[in-house]
Amino acid sequence: MATRIRDNRITSSAMQIYLDYSATTPCHPEVISTVQLVLSEHWGNPSSLHVWGERAAWVLEQARMQVADLIQAPLESIVFTSGGTESNNLALHGVASRFEQPQHLIISGVEHSSISNAAQQLAQGGWQVTCLPVDPQGRVQPLALQRALRSNTVLVSVIYGQSEVGTLQPIPALAEIAHRHGAYFHTDAVQAAGRIRLDVQALGVDLLSLSSHKFYGSQGAGALYVRPGLDLVPLLAGGGQEGNLRSGTPGLPAIAAMGHAAHLAAQNLAAESVRLTALRDRLYGRLADNLLLVPTGDPQQRLPHHLSFWVRWPQTGRRSSQPPLSGKAVVRQMNLAGIAISSGSACHSGKLTPSPVLLAMGLSETAASAGLRITLGRETTEADLDWTAMVLEQVLTRLTESKIPAAV
Amino acid sequence: MPSRPIYLDHQATTPVDPRVLEAMLPYFTDCPGNPSSLSHGYGWEASAAVKYAREQIASAIHAQPEALLFTSGATEANNLAIKGVAEAYFQKGRHLITVQTEHSAVLEPCRYLQSLGFEVTFLPVQPDGLLELSLLEQAIRPETILVSVMAANNEIGVLQPLSEIGAICHRHQVLFHTDAAQALTKVPLDVAAMQIDLMSLTAHKIYGPKGIGALYVRQRQPRVRLAPQVHGGGQERGWRSGTLATPQIVGFAKAVELGLAAAETEQPYLAQLRDQLWRQLRSQEGIHLNGHPTQRLAGCLNISVEGVDGQALLLALQPKVALSSGSACASGKTSPSHVLLALGREPALAAATLRFGLGRLNTPREIDQAAACAIAAIQALRKTPSAQWVPG
């Protein structure tokens, strides 16, 4: 792919089909107009008392209302952050720092790194951290949570929609168990938001993380739902914005984009999830006709736009003793063919180790290095997917024949 | 529709330059990649744009690009610098030094560290807002790990002597952090020559977008260790996890480029406007300039007014002139500014303060109008029965 710098802008050519909507989504065209309006007109500091400040504050509060509506939450429960990672860190740090002495935290084995690494940080500070096992579909069993609870368990954090394998967790059941024990419950709903219906009351969660750029808002904004009445210690100290929970001048353009995107997502969610589920199942059917696919994640309880699998062999039964192809090699070849898919989460894409999520689900190291993820979105069409299926078959066949290095 | 007030609050935030907006838009539309998606071209494009922006911003402060990490703004950069150094160096010592006139995004993290058992010295300033260097030198102890002094004050515009502070810190082998949110592109910043180890930057004070900032972290002589405060995907070499906001980063770089290109003409122009404003205001009695008369930002004029109620003065001006009494973050608060109290202003006088923040688009005519409005409002308020002001 040609990349060049022209007029301070880096442009490219030749990319055709984007199927990595779990890594990031392009801004919705209507959202872009909002961003443009905020940047050119509503650029005031929302804390200022004059007319520019008032207008910016109005933009901020409108976005808060739109995000609150997406998850059926009260207005005052939404804290804007710089993104999903900050939201997750704020949730864990915010609860943990309330305790003078280290306590016990429970997370699952299939969390995003912004939870698992934040938990690891707490562990270094003396916290006990339990990582719940998952079943082969990537689901946390409520019984496993029940067993893991200790007298000093203060927080349970389980991801709602898993980004690599698409599995949805039984959040209401897990939250209830945590609450019965007197612990707070947080869920990372970054992948779920805008893709399935979210209702913080029905889910029964105390804290829920969102990220704008996963539902056609722009990068640079996220939010944390904080159940009214729950006190958190802020990550960022300073001017006391966002009800003292998050200091710093709010990143208004991205926040306004998030609000607008949340509004659009709430409107389109029902129809779009049906459309994407049908497209996804069709793609899976096409691929499974000619390839020996091993799906990963839960076949039913999963994100509607999400397909993940590893490929045993292009043709059934051939050389079945040989290890599968490395997911990264396949992704690279697909990219050369103009199709963007991924082998795991974007944050992990620079690394060469097998996927920790697939390992946690009990896959062997070789299988865990062979994982592929195809995630669909707004602009995905049937024709895109038919082409993708055809190219993927070709790529796999060629790679097999040319003995490209197999998975580690 | 009534005409808009004259915008004189450029220390709170600035409008986004149309050229910045233009540079950002393609990254919302054509190149939506996640810069961490290293396996396909969409990610490469975003990643290349971030790399280019990092080089531009780093060169503005004479830093190596790999020493610059992006944050959501100056508040996050300040928090990361202060808490990150405290956490990484607490075995060496648990003492920090800062100044009473710092922004709350420095003071509050310091207070947070106090609650964890760190000791913090909050140095006083002289009546003109400048730090007395001998006091700094005396305050440094063997267990001091960080000195944090802002480059340009957000309320009074006073410029601290960074080179001298840098020299003292390095002589004592203490790390030096500066919050340069208000100074970037307006005064020369050179992390090498000024011996600065950490520097906080933000885009929305220089006609860039909100929601993006950066922290410079010195990489050699000495190599600064920093404990990350946000954990996750390990972006920004592990210092600061989270998907990078590509459009904002591109806009930040463009704003820096424009600011530097215009600095030579813009700063003298702003100083001229500021002096014009001050000449007119000082014709009234009982008006006091806050901060050093020359060693300050060209675009900042902060005055305290005798014999008027501060809130009433601000309210009277709001329809004509958009300005503030101090930090925007503290707008909702009614207590007098901690900066003015540190200068030794009486609380009553400090409570009647106007901060005029001049910017690129202001005209001499607007300045005349603003001065006339302010003078009229001051005179009217002084005549109200409750004022009882007698010229001293």
mmCIF file of N, CA and C in Angstrom, chain B residues 20 212 233 318 365:
data_model
loop_
_atom_site.group_PDB
_atom_site.id
_atom_site.type_symbol
_atom_site.label_atom_id
_atom_site.label_comp_id
_atom_site.label_asym_id
_atom_site.label_seq_id
_atom_site.Cartn_x
_atom_site.Cartn_y
_atom_site.Cartn_z
ATOM 1 N N VAL B 20 -6.344 24.559 11.362
ATOM 2 C CA VAL B 20 -6.228 23.370 12.211
ATOM 3 C C VAL B 20 -7.392 22.422 11.920
ATOM 4 N N ILE B 212 -6.539 17.114 23.860
ATOM 5 C CA ILE B 212 -5.234 16.552 23.513
ATOM 6 C C ILE B 212 -4.124 17.390 24.139
ATOM 7 N N GLY B 233 -3.290 -1.260 27.073
ATOM 8 C CA GLY B 233 -2.682 -1.793 25.866
ATOM 9 C C GLY B 233 -1.211 -1.448 25.692
ATOM 10 N N GLN B 318 -20.069 41.103 31.072
ATOM 11 C CA GLN B 318 -20.309 39.882 30.271
ATOM 12 C C GLN B 318 -21.035 40.123 28.939
ATOM 13 N N ARG B 365 -9.385 48.089 17.697
ATOM 14 C CA ARG B 365 -10.689 48.673 17.945
ATOM 15 C C ARG B 365 -11.427 47.946 19.073
#
